[in-house]
Rosetta silent file (secondary structure, phi, psi, omega in degrees, C-alpha in Angstrom):
SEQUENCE: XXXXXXXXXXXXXXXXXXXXXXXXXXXXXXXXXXXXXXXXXXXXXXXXXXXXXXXXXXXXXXXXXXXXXXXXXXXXXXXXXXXXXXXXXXXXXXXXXXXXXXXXXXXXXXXXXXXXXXXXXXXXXXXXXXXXXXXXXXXXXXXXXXXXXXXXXXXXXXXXXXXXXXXXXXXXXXXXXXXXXXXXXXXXXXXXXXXXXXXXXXXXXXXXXXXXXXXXXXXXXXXXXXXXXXXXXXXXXXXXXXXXXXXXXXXXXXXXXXXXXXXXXXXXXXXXXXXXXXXXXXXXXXXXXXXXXXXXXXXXXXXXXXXXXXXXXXXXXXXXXX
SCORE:     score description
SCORE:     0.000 S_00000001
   1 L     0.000  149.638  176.387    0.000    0.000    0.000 S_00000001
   2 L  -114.387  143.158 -169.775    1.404    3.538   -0.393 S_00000001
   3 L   -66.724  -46.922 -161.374    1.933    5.486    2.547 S_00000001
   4 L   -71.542  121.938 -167.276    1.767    8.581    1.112 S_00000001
   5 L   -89.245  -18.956 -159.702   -1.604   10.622    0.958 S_00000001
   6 L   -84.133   49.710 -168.073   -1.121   13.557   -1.590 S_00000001
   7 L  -153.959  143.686  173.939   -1.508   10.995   -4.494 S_00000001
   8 L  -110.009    3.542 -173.660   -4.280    8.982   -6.865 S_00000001
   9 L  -107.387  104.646  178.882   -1.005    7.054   -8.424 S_00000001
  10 L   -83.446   20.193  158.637   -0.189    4.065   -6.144 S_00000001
  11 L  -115.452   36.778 -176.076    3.556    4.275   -7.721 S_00000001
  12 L  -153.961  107.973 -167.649    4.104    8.125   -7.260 S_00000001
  13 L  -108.029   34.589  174.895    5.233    8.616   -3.428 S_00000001
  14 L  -169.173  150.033 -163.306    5.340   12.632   -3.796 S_00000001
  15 L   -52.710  131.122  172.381    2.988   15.814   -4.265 S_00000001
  16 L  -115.472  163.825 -157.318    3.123   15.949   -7.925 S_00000001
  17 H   -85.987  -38.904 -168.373    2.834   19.166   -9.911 S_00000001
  18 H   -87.983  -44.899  179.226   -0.725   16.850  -11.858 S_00000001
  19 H   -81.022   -3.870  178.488   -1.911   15.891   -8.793 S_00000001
  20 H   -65.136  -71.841 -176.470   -2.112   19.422   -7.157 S_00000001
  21 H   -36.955  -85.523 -155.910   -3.848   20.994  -10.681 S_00000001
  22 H   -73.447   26.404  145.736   -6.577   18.117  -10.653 S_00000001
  23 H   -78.166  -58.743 -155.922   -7.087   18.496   -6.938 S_00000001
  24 H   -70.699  -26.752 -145.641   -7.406   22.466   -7.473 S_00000001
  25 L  -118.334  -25.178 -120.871   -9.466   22.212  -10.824 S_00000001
  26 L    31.008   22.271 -159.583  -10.891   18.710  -11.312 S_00000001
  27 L  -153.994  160.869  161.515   -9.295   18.296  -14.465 S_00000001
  28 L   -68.664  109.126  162.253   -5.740   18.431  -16.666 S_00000001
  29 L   -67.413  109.526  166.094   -4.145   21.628  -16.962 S_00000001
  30 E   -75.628  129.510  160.756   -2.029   22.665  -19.640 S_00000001
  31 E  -109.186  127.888 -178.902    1.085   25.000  -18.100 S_00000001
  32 E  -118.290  121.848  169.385    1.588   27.049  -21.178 S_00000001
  33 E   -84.652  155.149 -140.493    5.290   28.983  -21.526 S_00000001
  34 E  -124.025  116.123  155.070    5.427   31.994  -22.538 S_00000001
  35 L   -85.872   89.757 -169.358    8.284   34.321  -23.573 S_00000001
  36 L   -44.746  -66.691 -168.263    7.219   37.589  -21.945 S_00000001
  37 L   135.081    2.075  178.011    9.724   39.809  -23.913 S_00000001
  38 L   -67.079  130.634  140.422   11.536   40.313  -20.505 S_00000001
  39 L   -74.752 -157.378  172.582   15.291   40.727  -19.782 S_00000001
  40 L  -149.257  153.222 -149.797   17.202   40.019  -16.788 S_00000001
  41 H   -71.580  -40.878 -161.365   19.061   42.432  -14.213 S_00000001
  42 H   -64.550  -11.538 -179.363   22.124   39.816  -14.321 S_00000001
  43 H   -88.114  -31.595 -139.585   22.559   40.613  -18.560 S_00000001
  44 H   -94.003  -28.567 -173.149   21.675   43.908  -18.658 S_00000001
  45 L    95.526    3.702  158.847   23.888   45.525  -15.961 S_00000001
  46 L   -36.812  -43.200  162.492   21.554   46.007  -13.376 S_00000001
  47 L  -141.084   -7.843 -176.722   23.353   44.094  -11.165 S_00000001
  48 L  -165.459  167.940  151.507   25.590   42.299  -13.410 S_00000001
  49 E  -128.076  171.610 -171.334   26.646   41.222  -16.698 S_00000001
  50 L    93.323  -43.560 -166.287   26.918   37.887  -18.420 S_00000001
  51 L    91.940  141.684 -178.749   24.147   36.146  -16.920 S_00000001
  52 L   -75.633  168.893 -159.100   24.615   33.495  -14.686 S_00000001
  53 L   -60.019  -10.872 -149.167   27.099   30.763  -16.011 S_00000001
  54 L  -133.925   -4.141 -176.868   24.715   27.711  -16.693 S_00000001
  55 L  -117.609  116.420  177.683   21.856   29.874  -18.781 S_00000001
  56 L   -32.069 -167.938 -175.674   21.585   29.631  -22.256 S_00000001
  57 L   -92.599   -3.824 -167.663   21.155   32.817  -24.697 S_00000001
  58 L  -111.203    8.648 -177.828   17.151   32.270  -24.576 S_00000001
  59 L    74.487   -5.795 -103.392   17.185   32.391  -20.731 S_00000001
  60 L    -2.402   90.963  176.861   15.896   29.180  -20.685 S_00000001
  61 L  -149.372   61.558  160.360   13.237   29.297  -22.514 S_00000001
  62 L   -67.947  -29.828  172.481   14.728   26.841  -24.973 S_00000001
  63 L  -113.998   44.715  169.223   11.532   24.536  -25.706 S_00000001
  64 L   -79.918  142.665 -160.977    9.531   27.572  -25.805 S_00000001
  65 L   -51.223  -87.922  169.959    7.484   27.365  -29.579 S_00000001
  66 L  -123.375   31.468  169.158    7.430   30.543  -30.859 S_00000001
  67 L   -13.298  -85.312 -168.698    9.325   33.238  -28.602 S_00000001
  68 L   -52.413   -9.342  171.794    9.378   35.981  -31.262 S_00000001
  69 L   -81.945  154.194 -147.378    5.594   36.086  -31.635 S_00000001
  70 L   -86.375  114.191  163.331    3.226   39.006  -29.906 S_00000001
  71 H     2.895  -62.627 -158.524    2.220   37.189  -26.717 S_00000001
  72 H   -85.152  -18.809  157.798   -1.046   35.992  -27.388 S_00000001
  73 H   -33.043  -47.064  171.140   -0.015   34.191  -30.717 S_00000001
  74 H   -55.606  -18.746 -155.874    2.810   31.972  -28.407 S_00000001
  75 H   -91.210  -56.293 -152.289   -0.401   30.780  -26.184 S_00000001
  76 H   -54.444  -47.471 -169.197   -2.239   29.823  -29.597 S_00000001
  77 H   -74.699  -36.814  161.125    0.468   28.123  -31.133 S_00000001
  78 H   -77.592  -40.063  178.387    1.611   25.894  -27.669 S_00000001
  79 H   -87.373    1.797  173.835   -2.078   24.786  -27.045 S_00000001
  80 H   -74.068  -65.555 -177.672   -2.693   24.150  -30.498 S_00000001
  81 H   -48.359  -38.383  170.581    0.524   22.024  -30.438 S_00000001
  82 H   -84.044    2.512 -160.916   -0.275   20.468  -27.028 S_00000001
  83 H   -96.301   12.466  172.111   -3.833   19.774  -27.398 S_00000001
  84 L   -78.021   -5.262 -177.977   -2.556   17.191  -30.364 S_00000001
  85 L   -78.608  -62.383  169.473   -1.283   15.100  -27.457 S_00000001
  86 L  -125.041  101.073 -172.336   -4.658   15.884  -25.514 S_00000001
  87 L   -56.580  -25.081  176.783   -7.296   17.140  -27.544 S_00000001
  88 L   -77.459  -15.992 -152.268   -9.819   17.683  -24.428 S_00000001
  89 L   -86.172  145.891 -166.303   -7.933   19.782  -21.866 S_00000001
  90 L  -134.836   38.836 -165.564   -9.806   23.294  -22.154 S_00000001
  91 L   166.700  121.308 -100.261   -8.062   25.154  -19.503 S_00000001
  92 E  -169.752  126.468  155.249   -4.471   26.792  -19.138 S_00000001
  93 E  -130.453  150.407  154.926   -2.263   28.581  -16.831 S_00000001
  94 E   -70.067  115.437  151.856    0.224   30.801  -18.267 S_00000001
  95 E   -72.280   66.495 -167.783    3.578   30.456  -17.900 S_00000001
  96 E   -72.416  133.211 -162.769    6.031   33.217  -18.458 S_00000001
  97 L  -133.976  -19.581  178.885    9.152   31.463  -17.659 S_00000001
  98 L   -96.294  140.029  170.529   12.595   32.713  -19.426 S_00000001
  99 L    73.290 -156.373 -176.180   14.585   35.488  -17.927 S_00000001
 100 L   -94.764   96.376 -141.449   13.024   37.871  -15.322 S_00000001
 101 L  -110.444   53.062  172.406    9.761   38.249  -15.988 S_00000001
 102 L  -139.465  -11.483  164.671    9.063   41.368  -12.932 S_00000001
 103 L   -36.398   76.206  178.328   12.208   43.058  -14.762 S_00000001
 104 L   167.671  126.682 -176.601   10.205   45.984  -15.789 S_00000001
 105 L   -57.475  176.433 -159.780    8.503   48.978  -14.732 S_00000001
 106 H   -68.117  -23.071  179.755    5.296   48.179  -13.639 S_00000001
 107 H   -76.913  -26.967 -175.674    3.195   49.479  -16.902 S_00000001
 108 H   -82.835  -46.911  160.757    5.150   47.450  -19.126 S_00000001
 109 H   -21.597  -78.271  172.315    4.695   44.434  -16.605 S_00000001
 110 H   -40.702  -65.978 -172.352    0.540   44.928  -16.831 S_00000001
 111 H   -34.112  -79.676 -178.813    0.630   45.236  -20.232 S_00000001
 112 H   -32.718  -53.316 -178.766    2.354   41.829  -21.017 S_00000001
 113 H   -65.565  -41.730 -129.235    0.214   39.947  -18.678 S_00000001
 114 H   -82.443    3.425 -176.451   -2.905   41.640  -18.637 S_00000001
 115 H   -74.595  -39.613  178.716   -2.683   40.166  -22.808 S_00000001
 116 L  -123.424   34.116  135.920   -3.302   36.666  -21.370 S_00000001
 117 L   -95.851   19.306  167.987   -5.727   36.951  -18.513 S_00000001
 118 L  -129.121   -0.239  170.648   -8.717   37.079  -20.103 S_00000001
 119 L   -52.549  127.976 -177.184   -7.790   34.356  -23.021 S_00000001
 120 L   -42.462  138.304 -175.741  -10.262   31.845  -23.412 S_00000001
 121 L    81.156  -32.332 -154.790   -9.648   28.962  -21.127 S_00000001
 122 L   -79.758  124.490 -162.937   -6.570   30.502  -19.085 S_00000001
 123 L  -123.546    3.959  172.301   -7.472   30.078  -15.212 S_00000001
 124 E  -168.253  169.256 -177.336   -3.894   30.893  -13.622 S_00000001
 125 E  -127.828  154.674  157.864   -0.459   32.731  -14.147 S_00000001
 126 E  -143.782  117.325 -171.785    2.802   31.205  -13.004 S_00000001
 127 E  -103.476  136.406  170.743    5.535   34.257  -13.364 S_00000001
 128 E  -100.743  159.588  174.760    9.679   33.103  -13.032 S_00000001
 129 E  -169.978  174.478  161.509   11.473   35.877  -11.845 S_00000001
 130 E  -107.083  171.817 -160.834   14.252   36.196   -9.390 S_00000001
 131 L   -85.182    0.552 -173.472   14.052   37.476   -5.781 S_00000001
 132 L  -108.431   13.867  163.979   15.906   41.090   -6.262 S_00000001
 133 L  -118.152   34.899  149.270   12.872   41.968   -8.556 S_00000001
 134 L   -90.623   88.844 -169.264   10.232   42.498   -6.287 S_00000001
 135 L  -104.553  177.409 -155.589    9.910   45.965   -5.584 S_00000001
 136 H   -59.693  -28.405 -174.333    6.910   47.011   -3.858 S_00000001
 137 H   -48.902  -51.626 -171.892    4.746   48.419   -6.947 S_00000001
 138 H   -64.163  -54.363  165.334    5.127   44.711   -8.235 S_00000001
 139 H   -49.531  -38.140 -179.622    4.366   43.015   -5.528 S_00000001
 140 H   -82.962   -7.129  154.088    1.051   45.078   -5.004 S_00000001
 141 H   -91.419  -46.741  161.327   -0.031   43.692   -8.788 S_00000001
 142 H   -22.078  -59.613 -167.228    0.746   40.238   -7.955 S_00000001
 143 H   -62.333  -38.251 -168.492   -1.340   40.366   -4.938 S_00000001
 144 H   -65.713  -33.194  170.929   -4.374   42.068   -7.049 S_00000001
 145 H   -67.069  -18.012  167.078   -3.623   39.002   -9.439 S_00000001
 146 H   -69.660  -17.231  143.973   -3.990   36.488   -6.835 S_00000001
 147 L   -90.080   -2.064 -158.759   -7.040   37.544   -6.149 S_00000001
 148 L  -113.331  -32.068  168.397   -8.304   37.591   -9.793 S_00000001
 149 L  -144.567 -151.226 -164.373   -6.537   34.021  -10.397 S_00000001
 150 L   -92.700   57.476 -145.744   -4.725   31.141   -9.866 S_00000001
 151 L   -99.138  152.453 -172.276   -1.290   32.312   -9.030 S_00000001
 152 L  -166.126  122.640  176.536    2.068   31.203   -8.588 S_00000001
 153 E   -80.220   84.549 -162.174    5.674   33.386   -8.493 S_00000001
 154 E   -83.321  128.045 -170.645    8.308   31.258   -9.350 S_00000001
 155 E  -111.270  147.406  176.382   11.548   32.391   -7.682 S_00000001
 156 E   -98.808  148.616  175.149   15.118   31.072   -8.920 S_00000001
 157 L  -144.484  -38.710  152.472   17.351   30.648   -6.756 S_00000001
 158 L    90.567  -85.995  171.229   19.613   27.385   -7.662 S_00000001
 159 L  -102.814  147.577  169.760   21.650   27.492   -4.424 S_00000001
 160 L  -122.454   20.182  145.960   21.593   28.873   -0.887 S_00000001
 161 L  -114.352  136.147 -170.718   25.445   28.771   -0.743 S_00000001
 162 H   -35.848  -45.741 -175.505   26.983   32.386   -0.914 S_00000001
 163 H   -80.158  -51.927  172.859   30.072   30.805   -2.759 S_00000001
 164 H    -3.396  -79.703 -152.547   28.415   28.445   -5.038 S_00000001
 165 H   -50.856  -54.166  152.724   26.226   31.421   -5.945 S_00000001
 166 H   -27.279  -37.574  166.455   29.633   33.504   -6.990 S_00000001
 167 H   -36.361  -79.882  158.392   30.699   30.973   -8.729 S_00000001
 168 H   -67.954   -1.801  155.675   27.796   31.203  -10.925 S_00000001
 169 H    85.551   36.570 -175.142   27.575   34.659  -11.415 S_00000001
 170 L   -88.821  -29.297 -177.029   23.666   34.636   -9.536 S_00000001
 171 L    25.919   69.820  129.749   24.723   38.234   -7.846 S_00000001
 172 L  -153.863  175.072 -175.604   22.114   38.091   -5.147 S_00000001
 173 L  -133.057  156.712 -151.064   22.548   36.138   -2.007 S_00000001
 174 H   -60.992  -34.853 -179.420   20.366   33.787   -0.075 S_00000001
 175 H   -70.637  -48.639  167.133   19.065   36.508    2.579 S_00000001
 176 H    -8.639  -80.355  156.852   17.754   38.407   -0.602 S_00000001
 177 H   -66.631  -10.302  164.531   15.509   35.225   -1.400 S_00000001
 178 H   -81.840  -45.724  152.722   14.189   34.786    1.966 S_00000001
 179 H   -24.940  -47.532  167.991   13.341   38.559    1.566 S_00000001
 180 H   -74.424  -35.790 -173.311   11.308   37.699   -1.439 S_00000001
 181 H   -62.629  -73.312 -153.493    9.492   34.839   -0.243 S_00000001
 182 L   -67.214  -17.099  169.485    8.340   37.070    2.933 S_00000001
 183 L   -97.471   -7.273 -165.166    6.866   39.930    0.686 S_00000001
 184 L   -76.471  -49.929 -138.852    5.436   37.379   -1.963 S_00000001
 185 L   -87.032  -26.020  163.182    3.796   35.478    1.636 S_00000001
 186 L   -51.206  -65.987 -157.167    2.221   38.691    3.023 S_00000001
 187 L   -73.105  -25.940 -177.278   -0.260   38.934   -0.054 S_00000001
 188 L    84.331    0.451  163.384   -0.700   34.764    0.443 S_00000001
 189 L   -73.505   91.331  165.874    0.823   34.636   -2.837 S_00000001
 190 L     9.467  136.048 -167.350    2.086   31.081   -3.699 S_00000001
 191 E  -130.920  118.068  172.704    5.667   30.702   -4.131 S_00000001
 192 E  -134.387  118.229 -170.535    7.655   27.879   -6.024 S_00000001
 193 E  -103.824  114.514 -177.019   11.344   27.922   -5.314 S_00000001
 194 E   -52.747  129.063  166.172   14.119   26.616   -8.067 S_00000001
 195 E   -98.187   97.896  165.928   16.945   24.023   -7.089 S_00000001
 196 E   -95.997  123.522  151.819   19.739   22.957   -9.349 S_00000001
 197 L   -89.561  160.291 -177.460   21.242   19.875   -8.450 S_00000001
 198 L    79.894   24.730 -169.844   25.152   19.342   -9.730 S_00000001
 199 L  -102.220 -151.308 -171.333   26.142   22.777   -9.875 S_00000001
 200 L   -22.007  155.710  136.105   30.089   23.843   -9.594 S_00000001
 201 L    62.168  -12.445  179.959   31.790   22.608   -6.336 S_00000001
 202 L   -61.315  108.119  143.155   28.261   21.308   -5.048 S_00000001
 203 L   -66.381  156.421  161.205   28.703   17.658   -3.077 S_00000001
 204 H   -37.433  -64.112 -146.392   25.632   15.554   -2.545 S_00000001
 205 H   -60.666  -49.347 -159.556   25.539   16.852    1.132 S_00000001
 206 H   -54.330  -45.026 -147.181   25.447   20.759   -0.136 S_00000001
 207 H   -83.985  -35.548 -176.038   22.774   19.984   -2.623 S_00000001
 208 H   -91.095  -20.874  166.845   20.629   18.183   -0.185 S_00000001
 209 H   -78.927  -36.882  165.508   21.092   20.588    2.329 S_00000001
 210 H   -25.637  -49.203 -170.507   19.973   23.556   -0.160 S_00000001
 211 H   -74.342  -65.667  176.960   16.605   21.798   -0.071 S_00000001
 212 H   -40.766  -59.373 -154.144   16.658   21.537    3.974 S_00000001
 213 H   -55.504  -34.888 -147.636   17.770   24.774    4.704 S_00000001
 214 H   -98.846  -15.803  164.718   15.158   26.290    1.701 S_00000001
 215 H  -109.392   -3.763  145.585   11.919   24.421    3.552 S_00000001
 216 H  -112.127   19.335  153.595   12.741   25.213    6.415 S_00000001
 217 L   -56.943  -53.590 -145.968   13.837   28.940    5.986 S_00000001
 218 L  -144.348  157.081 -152.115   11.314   30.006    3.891 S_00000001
 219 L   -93.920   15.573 -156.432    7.554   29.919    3.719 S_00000001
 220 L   -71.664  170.620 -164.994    7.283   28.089    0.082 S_00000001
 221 L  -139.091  -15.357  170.197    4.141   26.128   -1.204 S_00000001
 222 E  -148.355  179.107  153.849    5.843   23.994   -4.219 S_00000001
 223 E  -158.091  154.456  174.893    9.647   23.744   -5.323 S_00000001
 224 E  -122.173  141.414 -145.005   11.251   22.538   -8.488 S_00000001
 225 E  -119.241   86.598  159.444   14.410   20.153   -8.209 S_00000001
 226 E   -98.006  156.329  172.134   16.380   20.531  -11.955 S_00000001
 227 L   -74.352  149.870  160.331   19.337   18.442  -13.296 S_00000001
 228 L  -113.521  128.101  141.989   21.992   21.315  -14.520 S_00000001
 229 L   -67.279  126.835  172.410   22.159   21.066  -17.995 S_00000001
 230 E  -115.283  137.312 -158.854   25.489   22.068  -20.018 S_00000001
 231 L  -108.153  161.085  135.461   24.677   24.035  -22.553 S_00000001
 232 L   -36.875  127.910  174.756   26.225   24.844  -25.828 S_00000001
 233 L    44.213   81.895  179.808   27.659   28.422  -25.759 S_00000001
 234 L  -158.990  130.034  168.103   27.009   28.875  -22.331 S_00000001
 235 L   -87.262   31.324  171.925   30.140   29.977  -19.374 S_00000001
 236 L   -76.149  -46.838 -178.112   29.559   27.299  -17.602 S_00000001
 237 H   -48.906   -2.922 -164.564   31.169   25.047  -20.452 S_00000001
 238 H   -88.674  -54.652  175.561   34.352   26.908  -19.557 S_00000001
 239 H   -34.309  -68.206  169.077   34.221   25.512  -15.913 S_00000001
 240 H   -19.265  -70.884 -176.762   33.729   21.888  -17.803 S_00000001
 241 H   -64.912  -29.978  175.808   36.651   21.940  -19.801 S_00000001
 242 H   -61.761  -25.236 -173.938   38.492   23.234  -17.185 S_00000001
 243 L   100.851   10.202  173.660   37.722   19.997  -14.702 S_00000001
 244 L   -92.691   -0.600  152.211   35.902   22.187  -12.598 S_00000001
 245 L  -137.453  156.941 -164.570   32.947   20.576  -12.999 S_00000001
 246 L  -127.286  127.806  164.616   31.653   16.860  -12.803 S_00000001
 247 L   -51.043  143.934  170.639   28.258   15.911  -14.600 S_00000001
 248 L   -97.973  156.977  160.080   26.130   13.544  -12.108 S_00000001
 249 L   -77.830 -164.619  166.683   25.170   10.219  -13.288 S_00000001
 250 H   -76.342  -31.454  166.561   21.948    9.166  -13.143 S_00000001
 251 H   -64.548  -25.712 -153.811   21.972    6.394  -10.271 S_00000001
 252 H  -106.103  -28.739 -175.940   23.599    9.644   -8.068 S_00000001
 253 H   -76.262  -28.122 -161.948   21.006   12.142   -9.483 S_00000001
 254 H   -87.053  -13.292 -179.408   18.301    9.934   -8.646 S_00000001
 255 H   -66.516  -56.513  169.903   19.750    8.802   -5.154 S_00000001
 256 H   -40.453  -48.850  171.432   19.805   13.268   -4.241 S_00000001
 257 H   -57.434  -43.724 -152.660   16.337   13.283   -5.116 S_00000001
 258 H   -96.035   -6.351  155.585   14.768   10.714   -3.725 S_00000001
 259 H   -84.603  -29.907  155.405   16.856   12.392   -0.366 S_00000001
 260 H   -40.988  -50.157 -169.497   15.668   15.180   -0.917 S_00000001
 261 H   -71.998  -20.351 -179.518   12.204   14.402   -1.052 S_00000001
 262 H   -54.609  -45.456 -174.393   12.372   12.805    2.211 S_00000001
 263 H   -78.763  -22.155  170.946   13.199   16.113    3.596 S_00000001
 264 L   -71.072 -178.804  153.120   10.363   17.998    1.983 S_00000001
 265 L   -75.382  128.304 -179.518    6.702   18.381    3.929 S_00000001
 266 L   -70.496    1.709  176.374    4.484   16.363    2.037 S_00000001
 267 L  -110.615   37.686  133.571    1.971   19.422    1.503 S_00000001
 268 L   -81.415  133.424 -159.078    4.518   21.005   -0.673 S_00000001
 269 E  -103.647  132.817 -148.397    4.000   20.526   -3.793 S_00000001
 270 E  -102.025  108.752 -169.893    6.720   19.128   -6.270 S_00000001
 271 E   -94.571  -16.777  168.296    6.557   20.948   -9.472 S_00000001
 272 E  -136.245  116.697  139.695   10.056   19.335  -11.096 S_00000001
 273 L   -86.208  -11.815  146.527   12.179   16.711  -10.579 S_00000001
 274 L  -146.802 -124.780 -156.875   14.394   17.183  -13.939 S_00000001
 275 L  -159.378  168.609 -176.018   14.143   19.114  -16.958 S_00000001
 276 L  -127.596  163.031  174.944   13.878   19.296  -20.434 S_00000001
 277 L  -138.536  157.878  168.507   17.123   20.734  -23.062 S_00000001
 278 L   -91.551  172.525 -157.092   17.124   20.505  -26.608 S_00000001
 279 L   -96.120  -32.161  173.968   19.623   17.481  -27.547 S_00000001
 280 L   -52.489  -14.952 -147.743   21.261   20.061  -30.198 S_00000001
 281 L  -142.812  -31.154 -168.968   22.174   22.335  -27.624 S_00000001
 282 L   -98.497  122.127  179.729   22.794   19.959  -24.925 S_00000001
 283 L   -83.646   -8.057 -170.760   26.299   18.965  -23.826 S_00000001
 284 E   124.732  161.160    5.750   25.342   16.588  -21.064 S_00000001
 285 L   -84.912  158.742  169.586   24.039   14.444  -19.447 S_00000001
 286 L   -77.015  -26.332  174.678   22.853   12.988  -21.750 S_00000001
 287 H   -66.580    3.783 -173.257   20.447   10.469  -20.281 S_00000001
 288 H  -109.004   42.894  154.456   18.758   13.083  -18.977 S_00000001
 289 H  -115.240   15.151  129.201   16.625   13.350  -22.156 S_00000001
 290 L  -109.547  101.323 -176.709   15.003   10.614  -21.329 S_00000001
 291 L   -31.602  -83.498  164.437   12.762   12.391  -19.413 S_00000001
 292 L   -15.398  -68.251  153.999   10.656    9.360  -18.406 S_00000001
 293 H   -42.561  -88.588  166.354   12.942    7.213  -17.586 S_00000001
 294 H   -44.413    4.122  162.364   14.676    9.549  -15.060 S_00000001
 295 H  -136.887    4.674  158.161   11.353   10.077  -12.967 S_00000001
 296 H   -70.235  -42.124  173.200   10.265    6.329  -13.446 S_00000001
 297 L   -58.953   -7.169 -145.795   13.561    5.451  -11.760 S_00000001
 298 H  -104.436  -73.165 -177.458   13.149    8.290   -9.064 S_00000001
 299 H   -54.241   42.768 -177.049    9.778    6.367   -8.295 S_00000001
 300 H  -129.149  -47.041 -151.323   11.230    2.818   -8.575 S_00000001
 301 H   -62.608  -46.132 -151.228   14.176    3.896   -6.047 S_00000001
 302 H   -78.295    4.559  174.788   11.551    5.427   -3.335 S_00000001
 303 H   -89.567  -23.352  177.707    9.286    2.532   -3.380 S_00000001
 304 H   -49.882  -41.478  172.310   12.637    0.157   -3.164 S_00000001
 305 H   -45.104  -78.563 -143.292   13.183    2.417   -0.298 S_00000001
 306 L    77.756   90.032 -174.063    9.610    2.143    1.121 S_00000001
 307 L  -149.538  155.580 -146.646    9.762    5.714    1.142 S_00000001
 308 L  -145.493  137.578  130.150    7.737    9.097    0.686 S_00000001
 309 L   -15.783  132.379  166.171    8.112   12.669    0.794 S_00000001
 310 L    75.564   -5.732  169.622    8.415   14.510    3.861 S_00000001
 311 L   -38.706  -54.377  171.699    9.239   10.797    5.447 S_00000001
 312 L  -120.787   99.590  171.613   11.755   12.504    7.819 S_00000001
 313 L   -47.541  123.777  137.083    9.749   16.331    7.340 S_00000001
 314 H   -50.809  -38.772 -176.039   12.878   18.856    7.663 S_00000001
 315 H   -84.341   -2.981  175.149   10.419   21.214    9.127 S_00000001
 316 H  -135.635  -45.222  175.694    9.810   18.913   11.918 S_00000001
 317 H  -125.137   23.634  163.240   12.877   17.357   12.743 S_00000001
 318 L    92.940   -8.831 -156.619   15.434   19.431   11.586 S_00000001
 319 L   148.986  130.635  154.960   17.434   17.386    8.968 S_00000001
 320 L   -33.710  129.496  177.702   17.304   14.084    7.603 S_00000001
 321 L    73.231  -25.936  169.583   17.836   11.302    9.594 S_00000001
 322 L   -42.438    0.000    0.000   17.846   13.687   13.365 S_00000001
């Protein structure tokens, strides 16, 4: 029998991202991504240049469709394309998801969204942004959207160690994102915070503590757990060549995860466990385009376990295994 209640799948032992939607909605949700038209402070010279080390030239918003088309054209052309998988699903949250998508004064902000909240079918927003773009203006349109939909901020974050985050060239620091969280969680907006396992200098311990320390730090309501991808033209590949970084396999990625999950609170909601790259663009790993594969094993290992999410809750006892 599985232990684990947040599930209608007796071989999927964690909140899933499908079972949350057809909890909230009764039904299958398309998440549709979006390419707002947004930069980001780290290219631009806001706070930096370059971009952090591990993100492509498209921000990653690499399997995005049609990125150069006027906003509401991108939503036509991804649910046209997904509803050939499933022709029934009627109902949509937006995604904007490459680069910084609060990067903007606030009138340019409204505009872009306010193009796909009233599109037929679309019942939520999910915005990515980082946590040095909330300023207050922003935050107080968030909140009015959160009452108007289905909302969800996504904040990157990768790591919550200071050097790591130098490394990569994230130029904000970990108090920053707890800062963000705590103005998103006044308004009650929903928060989902980004994890890269594998990046620079990262051990298994670091990686798994990034997940403790980030549920029990911070007030979050999902998180997403990516593979780092090495990209093609990206200045992370320098680190690579250099020997400064080691790709994980797959038995090691799926062993972090399935520790990891242990450590989340089972009413968080899991929104990723790996990722998708194009294979043109992607320097490794490589198994980790099969997609499938990599989250049938992650659910093979935790039932081998007899194991769950939130099995030893971080938020209750402090750490894995305490």
């Amino acid at each position: 029998m599985n232990p684990f209640p947040f599930t209608e799948d007796p071989n999927k032992r964690y909140h899933s991202w499908n079972y949350a939607l057809r909890q909230a909605f009764g039904a299958k949700i398309f998440k549709v991504p979006i390419d707002g038209g947004f930069d980001c402070p780290n290219r631009d010279g806001t706070v930096a240049h370059g971009g952090c080390t591990f993100c492509s030239v498209s921000g990653s918003g690499d399997m995005i469709v049609a990125p150069e088309d006027p906003i509401p054209v991108q939503f036509t052309k991804e649910i046209d394309m997904m509803h050939k998988k499933w022709p029934d699903v009627d109902r949509y949250i937006v995604y904007f998801q490459n680069f910084t998508n609060t990067h903007a004064p606030i009138d340019v902000i409204k505009a872009r969204f306010e193009q796909v909240v009233n599109l037929p079918g679309v019942v939520g927003l999910s915005i990515g942004t980082r946590p040095d773009c909330l300023p207050d203006d922003v935050v107080e349109y968030l909140a009015e959207l959160n009452q108007r939909l289905y909302l969800w901020v996504e904040l990157g974050l990768q790591t919550t160690y200071e050097s790591t985050s130098k490394t990569i060239n994230r130029a904000h620091d970990y108090q920053t994102y707890l800062n963000g969280v705590e103005k998103l969680r006044r308004h009650h907006i929903r928060v989902c915070t980004h994890l890269i396992n594998g990046l620079p200098g990262e051990t298994q311990e670091m990686m798994e503590e990034n997940v403790r320390r980030t549920v029990v730090d911070s007030d979050i309501q999902g998180i997403k757990i990516h593979l780092l991808h090495l990209m093609r033209n990206t200045r992370m590949l320098r680190d690579y060549h250099e020997g400064k970084l080691q790709l994980l396999s797959q038995a090691k990625y799926t062993e972090i995860v399935c520790n990891q999950l242990e450590m989340i609170p089972a009413e968080i909601i899991i929104h990723r466990l790996t990722g998708d790259a194009p294979r043109e663009t992607l320097v490794g790993p490589m198994w980790s385009l099969k997609k499938w594969e990599v989250l049938n094993g992650i659910d093979q290992e935790l039932l081998q376990r007899d194991s769950y999410q939130g099995k030893y809750n971080a938020r209750m006892t402090g750490g894995i295994g305490c």
